[in-house]
PDB file of C-alpha atoms in Angstrom:
ATOM      1  CA  GLU A   1      -0.270  -6.853 -40.888  1.00  0.00           C
ATOM      2  CA  ALA A   2      -2.828  -4.071 -40.534  1.00  0.00           C
ATOM      3  CA  GLN A   3      -0.946  -0.824 -40.083  1.00  0.00           C
ATOM      4  CA  VAL A   4      -0.497   2.849 -40.759  1.00  0.00           C
ATOM      5  CA  THR A   5       2.908   3.778 -42.104  1.00  0.00           C
ATOM      6  CA  GLN A   6       4.566   7.160 -42.298  1.00  0.00           C
ATOM      7  CA  ASN A   7       7.667   8.357 -44.077  1.00  0.00           C
ATOM      8  CA  PRO A   8      10.089   9.724 -43.260  1.00  0.00           C
ATOM      9  CA  ARG A   9      10.268   8.968 -39.553  1.00  0.00           C
ATOM     10  CA  TYR A  10      12.734  11.781 -38.966  1.00  0.00           C
ATOM     11  CA  LEU A  11      13.349  14.905 -40.999  1.00  0.00           C
ATOM     12  CA  ILE A  12      15.481  17.980 -40.497  1.00  0.00           C
ATOM     13  CA  THR A  13      14.934  20.754 -42.999  1.00  0.00           C
ATOM     14  CA  VAL A  14      15.304  24.495 -43.409  1.00  0.00           C
ATOM     15  CA  THR A  15      12.754  27.271 -43.479  1.00  0.00           C
ATOM     16  CA  GLY A  16      10.928  27.565 -46.774  1.00  0.00           C
ATOM     17  CA  LYS A  17      11.929  24.248 -48.309  1.00  0.00           C
ATOM     18  CA  LYS A  18       8.787  22.402 -49.369  1.00  0.00           C
ATOM     19  CA  LEU A  19       8.351  18.930 -47.938  1.00  0.00           C
ATOM     20  CA  THR A  20       5.859  16.092 -47.954  1.00  0.00           C
ATOM     21  CA  VAL A  21       5.237  13.519 -45.265  1.00  0.00           C
ATOM     22  CA  THR A  22       3.543  10.424 -46.606  1.00  0.00           C
ATOM     23  CA  CYS A  23       0.928   8.340 -44.831  1.00  0.00           C
ATOM     24  CA  SER A  24      -0.464   5.045 -46.011  1.00  0.00           C
ATOM     25  CA  GLN A  25      -2.899   2.543 -44.466  1.00  0.00           C
ATOM     26  CA  ASN A  26      -3.703  -0.985 -45.595  1.00  0.00           C
ATOM     27  CA  MET A  27      -7.012  -1.405 -43.751  1.00  0.00           C
ATOM     28  CA  ASN A  28      -9.301   0.136 -46.392  1.00  0.00           C
ATOM     29  CA  HIS A  29     -10.318   2.852 -43.935  1.00  0.00           C
ATOM     30  CA  GLU A  30     -12.322   5.776 -45.245  1.00  0.00           C
ATOM     31  CA  TYR A  31     -11.334   8.292 -42.560  1.00  0.00           C
ATOM     32  CA  MET A  32      -7.781   9.547 -42.249  1.00  0.00           C
ATOM     33  CA  SER A  33      -6.376  12.343 -40.169  1.00  0.00           C
ATOM     34  CA  TRP A  34      -3.168  14.214 -39.359  1.00  0.00           C
ATOM     35  CA  TYR A  35      -2.220  15.354 -35.861  1.00  0.00           C
ATOM     36  CA  ARG A  36       0.677  17.228 -34.415  1.00  0.00           C
ATOM     37  CA  GLN A  37       1.910  16.594 -30.907  1.00  0.00           C
ATOM     38  CA  ASP A  38       3.668  19.298 -28.927  1.00  0.00           C
ATOM     39  CA  PRO A  39       4.759  19.280 -25.268  1.00  0.00           C
ATOM     40  CA  GLY A  40       2.010  20.553 -23.011  1.00  0.00           C
ATOM     41  CA  LEU A  41      -0.490  20.772 -25.862  1.00  0.00           C
ATOM     42  CA  GLY A  42      -1.277  17.152 -26.543  1.00  0.00           C
ATOM     43  CA  LEU A  43      -2.481  15.944 -29.928  1.00  0.00           C
ATOM     44  CA  ARG A  44      -4.125  18.511 -32.150  1.00  0.00           C
ATOM     45  CA  GLN A  45      -5.825  17.731 -35.428  1.00  0.00           C
ATOM     46  CA  ILE A  46      -4.426  19.411 -38.548  1.00  0.00           C
ATOM     47  CA  TYR A  47      -6.577  18.028 -41.369  1.00  0.00           C
ATOM     48  CA  TYR A  48      -8.830  15.107 -41.928  1.00  0.00           C
ATOM     49  CA  SER A  49     -10.426  13.264 -44.810  1.00  0.00           C
ATOM     50  CA  MET A  50     -13.698  11.360 -44.797  1.00  0.00           C
ATOM     51  CA  ASN A  51     -12.990   9.665 -48.116  1.00  0.00           C
ATOM     52  CA  VAL A  52     -11.240  10.073 -51.467  1.00  0.00           C
ATOM     53  CA  GLU A  53     -11.260  13.696 -52.625  1.00  0.00           C
ATOM     54  CA  VAL A  54     -12.957  14.825 -49.382  1.00  0.00           C
ATOM     55  CA  THR A  55     -10.747  16.788 -46.992  1.00  0.00           C
ATOM     56  CA  ASP A  56     -11.392  19.370 -44.305  1.00  0.00           C
ATOM     57  CA  LYS A  57      -9.552  21.517 -41.807  1.00  0.00           C
ATOM     58  CA  GLY A  58      -8.961  20.461 -38.244  1.00  0.00           C
ATOM     59  CA  ASP A  59      -7.987  22.705 -35.366  1.00  0.00           C
ATOM     60  CA  VAL A  60      -4.562  23.853 -36.602  1.00  0.00           C
ATOM     61  CA  PRO A  61      -4.534  23.780 -40.433  1.00  0.00           C
ATOM     62  CA  GLU A  62      -2.469  26.930 -41.078  1.00  0.00           C
ATOM     63  CA  GLY A  63       0.679  26.227 -43.057  1.00  0.00           C
ATOM     64  CA  TYR A  64      -0.365  22.738 -44.130  1.00  0.00           C
ATOM     65  CA  LYS A  65      -2.024  21.128 -47.123  1.00  0.00           C
ATOM     66  CA  VAL A  66      -3.294  17.629 -47.725  1.00  0.00           C
ATOM     67  CA  SER A  67      -4.633  15.585 -50.594  1.00  0.00           C
ATOM     68  CA  ARG A  68      -6.618  12.357 -50.848  1.00  0.00           C
ATOM     69  CA  LYS A  69      -6.370  11.021 -54.351  1.00  0.00           C
ATOM     70  CA  GLU A  70      -6.358   7.395 -53.266  1.00  0.00           C
ATOM     71  CA  LYS A  71      -8.113   5.746 -50.361  1.00  0.00           C
ATOM     72  CA  ARG A  72      -4.935   4.365 -48.804  1.00  0.00           C
ATOM     73  CA  ASN A  73      -2.767   7.510 -48.974  1.00  0.00           C
ATOM     74  CA  PHE A  74      -3.052  10.847 -47.210  1.00  0.00           C
ATOM     75  CA  PRO A  75       0.091  12.956 -47.607  1.00  0.00           C
ATOM     76  CA  LEU A  76       0.770  16.048 -45.517  1.00  0.00           C
ATOM     77  CA  ILE A  77       2.381  18.903 -47.427  1.00  0.00           C
ATOM     78  CA  LEU A  78       4.267  21.825 -45.954  1.00  0.00           C
ATOM     79  CA  GLU A  79       4.690  24.313 -48.810  1.00  0.00           C
ATOM     80  CA  SER A  80       6.949  26.679 -46.885  1.00  0.00           C
ATOM     81  CA  PRO A  81       7.901  25.179 -43.522  1.00  0.00           C
ATOM     82  CA  SER A  82       8.650  27.476 -40.610  1.00  0.00           C
ATOM     83  CA  PRO A  83      10.325  26.754 -37.248  1.00  0.00           C
ATOM     84  CA  ASN A  84       6.945  26.771 -35.446  1.00  0.00           C
ATOM     85  CA  GLN A  85       6.065  23.644 -37.430  1.00  0.00           C
ATOM     86  CA  THR A  86       8.795  21.729 -35.650  1.00  0.00           C
ATOM     87  CA  SER A  87       6.776  18.982 -34.030  1.00  0.00           C
ATOM     88  CA  LEU A  88       5.936  15.295 -33.875  1.00  0.00           C
ATOM     89  CA  TYR A  89       3.349  14.372 -36.505  1.00  0.00           C
ATOM     90  CA  PHE A  90       0.974  11.426 -36.483  1.00  0.00           C
ATOM     91  CA  CYS A  91      -1.279  10.070 -39.161  1.00  0.00           C
ATOM     92  CA  ALA A  92      -4.329   8.040 -38.139  1.00  0.00           C
ATOM     93  CA  SER A  93      -7.132   6.147 -39.830  1.00  0.00           C
ATOM     94  CA  THR A  94     -10.457   4.596 -38.912  1.00  0.00           C
ATOM     95  CA  PRO A  95     -13.394   3.063 -40.752  1.00  0.00           C
ATOM     96  CA  LEU A  96     -16.574   5.112 -41.013  1.00  0.00           C
ATOM     97  CA  LEU A  97     -18.607   2.128 -39.829  1.00  0.00           C
ATOM     98  CA  PRO A  98     -19.127   1.017 -37.182  1.00  0.00           C
ATOM     99  CA  LEU A  99     -19.306   4.535 -35.792  1.00  0.00           C
ATOM    100  CA  ALA A 100     -17.682   3.758 -32.482  1.00  0.00           C
ATOM    101  CA  ARG A 101     -14.211   2.668 -33.475  1.00  0.00           C
ATOM    102  CA  GLU A 102     -10.773   3.727 -32.389  1.00  0.00           C
ATOM    103  CA  GLN A 103      -8.344   5.518 -34.674  1.00  0.00           C
ATOM    104  CA  TYR A 104      -5.228   3.612 -35.636  1.00  0.00           C
ATOM    105  CA  PHE A 105      -2.071   5.664 -35.438  1.00  0.00           C
ATOM    106  CA  GLY A 106       1.148   5.555 -37.411  1.00  0.00           C
ATOM    107  CA  PRO A 107       4.572   5.544 -35.722  1.00  0.00           C
ATOM    108  CA  GLY A 108       5.071   9.295 -36.058  1.00  0.00           C
ATOM    109  CA  THR A 109       7.337  11.667 -37.975  1.00  0.00           C
ATOM    110  CA  ARG A 110       9.619  13.940 -36.029  1.00  0.00           C
ATOM    111  CA  LEU A 111      10.133  17.136 -38.016  1.00  0.00           C
ATOM    112  CA  THR A 112      12.655  19.837 -37.216  1.00  0.00           C
ATOM    113  CA  VAL A 113      12.576  23.082 -39.189  1.00  0.00           C
ATOM    114  CA  LEU A 114      15.705  25.204 -38.805  1.00  0.00           C
TER     115      LEU A 114
ATOM    116  CA  GLY B   1     -13.834  25.350 -27.492  1.00  0.00           C
ATOM    117  CA  GLU B   2     -14.647  21.964 -26.102  1.00  0.00           C
ATOM    118  CA  SER B   3     -11.728  20.057 -24.673  1.00  0.00           C
ATOM    119  CA  VAL B   4     -10.797  17.005 -22.702  1.00  0.00           C
ATOM    120  CA  GLY B   5      -8.518  17.480 -19.718  1.00  0.00           C
ATOM    121  CA  LEU B   6      -6.649  15.406 -17.189  1.00  0.00           C
ATOM    122  CA  HIS B   7      -6.498  15.939 -13.439  1.00  0.00           C
ATOM    123  CA  LEU B   8      -2.958  14.637 -12.915  1.00  0.00           C
ATOM    124  CA  PRO B   9      -0.074  15.141 -15.295  1.00  0.00           C
ATOM    125  CA  THR B  10       2.112  12.496 -13.588  1.00  0.00           C
ATOM    126  CA  LEU B  11       1.455   9.368 -11.606  1.00  0.00           C
ATOM    127  CA  SER B  12       4.045   7.172  -9.950  1.00  0.00           C
ATOM    128  CA  VAL B  13       3.096   3.749  -8.578  1.00  0.00           C
ATOM    129  CA  GLN B  14       4.773   0.634  -7.285  1.00  0.00           C
ATOM    130  CA  GLU B  15       4.771  -2.521  -9.348  1.00  0.00           C
ATOM    131  CA  GLY B  16       1.763  -4.611  -8.452  1.00  0.00           C
ATOM    132  CA  ASP B  17      -0.350  -1.687  -7.283  1.00  0.00           C
ATOM    133  CA  ASN B  18      -3.490  -0.591  -9.047  1.00  0.00           C
ATOM    134  CA  SER B  19      -3.358   2.652 -11.024  1.00  0.00           C
ATOM    135  CA  ILE B  20      -6.154   5.104 -11.634  1.00  0.00           C
ATOM    136  CA  ILE B  21      -5.876   7.802 -14.255  1.00  0.00           C
ATOM    137  CA  ASN B  22      -8.613  10.405 -14.391  1.00  0.00           C
ATOM    138  CA  CYS B  23      -9.984  12.576 -17.143  1.00  0.00           C
ATOM    139  CA  ALA B  24     -12.616  15.290 -17.375  1.00  0.00           C
ATOM    140  CA  TYR B  25     -14.422  16.191 -20.566  1.00  0.00           C
ATOM    141  CA  SER B  26     -16.603  19.163 -21.318  1.00  0.00           C
ATOM    142  CA  ASN B  27     -18.569  18.259 -24.439  1.00  0.00           C
ATOM    143  CA  SER B  28     -21.988  17.006 -23.339  1.00  0.00           C
ATOM    144  CA  ALA B  29     -22.554  15.729 -26.898  1.00  0.00           C
ATOM    145  CA  SER B  30     -19.597  13.331 -26.723  1.00  0.00           C
ATOM    146  CA  ASP B  31     -20.772   9.799 -27.392  1.00  0.00           C
ATOM    147  CA  TYR B  32     -17.574   7.813 -27.538  1.00  0.00           C
ATOM    148  CA  PHE B  33     -14.451   7.779 -25.384  1.00  0.00           C
ATOM    149  CA  ILE B  34     -11.092   6.142 -25.842  1.00  0.00           C
ATOM    150  CA  TRP B  35      -7.977   5.604 -23.798  1.00  0.00           C
ATOM    151  CA  TYR B  36      -4.653   5.453 -25.608  1.00  0.00           C
ATOM    152  CA  LYS B  37      -1.214   4.465 -24.371  1.00  0.00           C
ATOM    153  CA  GLN B  38       1.860   6.093 -25.864  1.00  0.00           C
ATOM    154  CA  GLU B  39       5.288   4.681 -25.219  1.00  0.00           C
ATOM    155  CA  SER B  40       8.387   6.708 -25.885  1.00  0.00           C
ATOM    156  CA  GLY B  41       9.079   6.996 -29.622  1.00  0.00           C
ATOM    157  CA  LYS B  42       5.839   5.345 -30.665  1.00  0.00           C
ATOM    158  CA  GLY B  43       2.402   6.328 -31.829  1.00  0.00           C
ATOM    159  CA  PRO B  44      -0.642   6.122 -29.550  1.00  0.00           C
ATOM    160  CA  GLN B  45      -1.956   2.602 -29.073  1.00  0.00           C
ATOM    161  CA  PHE B  46      -5.576   1.797 -28.366  1.00  0.00           C
ATOM    162  CA  ILE B  47      -6.246   0.430 -24.882  1.00  0.00           C
ATOM    163  CA  ILE B  48      -9.984   0.453 -24.340  1.00  0.00           C
ATOM    164  CA  ASP B  49     -13.058   2.398 -25.379  1.00  0.00           C
ATOM    165  CA  ILE B  50     -16.538   3.010 -24.068  1.00  0.00           C
ATOM    166  CA  ARG B  51     -19.735   4.345 -25.575  1.00  0.00           C
ATOM    167  CA  SER B  52     -21.870   6.904 -23.827  1.00  0.00           C
ATOM    168  CA  ASN B  53     -24.667   4.384 -23.205  1.00  0.00           C
ATOM    169  CA  MET B  54     -22.366   2.464 -20.866  1.00  0.00           C
ATOM    170  CA  ASP B  55     -20.816   3.364 -17.520  1.00  0.00           C
ATOM    171  CA  LYS B  56     -18.219   0.622 -17.226  1.00  0.00           C
ATOM    172  CA  ARG B  57     -16.221  -1.567 -19.518  1.00  0.00           C
ATOM    173  CA  GLN B  58     -13.532  -4.074 -18.674  1.00  0.00           C
ATOM    174  CA  GLY B  59     -10.626  -5.390 -20.652  1.00  0.00           C
ATOM    175  CA  GLN B  60      -7.569  -7.361 -19.748  1.00  0.00           C
ATOM    176  CA  ARG B  61      -6.288  -5.716 -16.531  1.00  0.00           C
ATOM    177  CA  VAL B  62      -7.953  -2.440 -17.530  1.00  0.00           C
ATOM    178  CA  THR B  63     -11.317  -0.947 -16.698  1.00  0.00           C
ATOM    179  CA  VAL B  64     -12.811   2.269 -17.954  1.00  0.00           C
ATOM    180  CA  LEU B  65     -15.480   4.042 -15.948  1.00  0.00           C
ATOM    181  CA  LEU B  66     -17.687   6.762 -17.375  1.00  0.00           C
ATOM    182  CA  ASN B  67     -19.704   9.164 -15.244  1.00  0.00           C
ATOM    183  CA  LYS B  68     -21.779  11.281 -17.593  1.00  0.00           C
ATOM    184  CA  THR B  69     -23.354  13.230 -14.756  1.00  0.00           C
ATOM    185  CA  VAL B  70     -20.068  14.897 -13.876  1.00  0.00           C
ATOM    186  CA  LYS B  71     -18.411  14.350 -17.280  1.00  0.00           C
ATOM    187  CA  HIS B  72     -15.644  12.217 -15.869  1.00  0.00           C
ATOM    188  CA  LEU B  73     -13.722   9.299 -17.293  1.00  0.00           C
ATOM    189  CA  SER B  74     -11.203   7.086 -15.558  1.00  0.00           C
ATOM    190  CA  LEU B  75      -8.840   4.305 -16.506  1.00  0.00           C
ATOM    191  CA  GLN B  76      -8.005   1.683 -13.922  1.00  0.00           C
ATOM    192  CA  ILE B  77      -5.023  -0.592 -14.443  1.00  0.00           C
ATOM    193  CA  ALA B  78      -4.854  -3.613 -12.180  1.00  0.00           C
ATOM    194  CA  ALA B  79      -1.551  -5.024 -10.929  1.00  0.00           C
ATOM    195  CA  THR B  80       0.476  -2.377 -12.717  1.00  0.00           C
ATOM    196  CA  GLN B  81       3.647  -3.637 -14.366  1.00  0.00           C
ATOM    197  CA  PRO B  82       6.819  -1.840 -15.501  1.00  0.00           C
ATOM    198  CA  GLY B  83       5.664  -2.313 -19.086  1.00  0.00           C
ATOM    199  CA  ASP B  84       2.670  -0.112 -18.299  1.00  0.00           C
ATOM    200  CA  SER B  85       4.963   2.894 -17.935  1.00  0.00           C
ATOM    201  CA  ALA B  86       3.875   5.320 -20.646  1.00  0.00           C
ATOM    202  CA  VAL B  87       1.820   8.426 -21.293  1.00  0.00           C
ATOM    203  CA  TYR B  88      -1.907   7.782 -21.230  1.00  0.00           C
ATOM    204  CA  PHE B  89      -4.363   9.924 -23.175  1.00  0.00           C
ATOM    205  CA  CYS B  90      -8.079  10.076 -23.010  1.00  0.00           C
ATOM    206  CA  ALA B  91     -10.015  11.271 -26.025  1.00  0.00           C
ATOM    207  CA  ASP B  92     -13.633  11.922 -26.783  1.00  0.00           C
ATOM    208  CA  ARG B  93     -15.649  12.189 -29.934  1.00  0.00           C
ATOM    209  CA  GLY B  94     -18.505  14.662 -30.038  1.00  0.00           C
ATOM    210  CA  GLY B  95     -21.633  13.635 -31.889  1.00  0.00           C
ATOM    211  CA  SER B  96     -21.378  12.297 -35.440  1.00  0.00           C
ATOM    212  CA  ASN B  97     -18.080  14.019 -36.131  1.00  0.00           C
ATOM    213  CA  TYR B  98     -15.250  11.519 -36.255  1.00  0.00           C
ATOM    214  CA  LYS B  99     -12.829  14.019 -34.772  1.00  0.00           C
ATOM    215  CA  LEU B 100     -11.217  13.022 -31.505  1.00  0.00           C
ATOM    216  CA  THR B 101     -10.369  15.650 -28.907  1.00  0.00           C
ATOM    217  CA  PHE B 102      -7.408  14.557 -26.820  1.00  0.00           C
ATOM    218  CA  GLY B 103      -6.390  15.394 -23.319  1.00  0.00           C
ATOM    219  CA  LYS B 104      -2.824  16.458 -22.655  1.00  0.00           C
ATOM    220  CA  GLY B 105      -1.801  13.105 -21.216  1.00  0.00           C
ATOM    221  CA  THR B 106      -0.712  11.597 -17.903  1.00  0.00           C
ATOM    222  CA  LEU B 107       2.735  10.117 -17.493  1.00  0.00           C
ATOM    223  CA  LEU B 108       2.525   6.849 -15.574  1.00  0.00           C
ATOM    224  CA  THR B 109       5.756   5.608 -14.030  1.00  0.00           C
ATOM    225  CA  VAL B 110       5.844   2.141 -12.498  1.00  0.00           C
ATOM    226  CA  ASN B 111       8.609   1.579  -9.987  1.00  0.00           C
ATOM    227  CA  PRO B 112       9.919  -1.992  -9.634  1.00  0.00           C
TER     228      PRO B 112
END
């Protein structure tokens, strides 16, 4: 089954404790992206990657890091989480061609930073 | 910056009625538009898309209309069912950038 998976689905942590949220897709998509979803603010892009070893900042990159060492994986790293990073996170992927294609979303990771 | 917005944050309809969810966008360079459905506890699911060279596209029970003159997008759901209850997002992509800009969402509630 074609899908985007994320782990963990739920995470409660404390301020300053480094964490990684994994994202993996099995559709051989070049483009991958991370979003956060907050009430009243919708989905905002954190980082994206056009292909292996190519990453770039989205609209709200502060406090986050990403890497793209393999085509299928795009982990989101919070080096020193803070309470304002409490949010619902989604990973998404899409092929570069054809140009007009939807992004496929993972099931989400609900993160709480105490 | 450029953004996509929604006219109505909530919409309540009776089962069997038609639903219309509206969206305004501001980026005149946007060439691709998508509607997503998000059910509680799940990620956004693709419903229908439309390219800027079209003004209407139909799917199963859904129709998307695009008016580039006034930068307006709408999603029509025919014979709305309780399973259609969800938050609906529009999103646009500006130019060759793959980034999607999302609206804040409309909560559709279908009353039986």
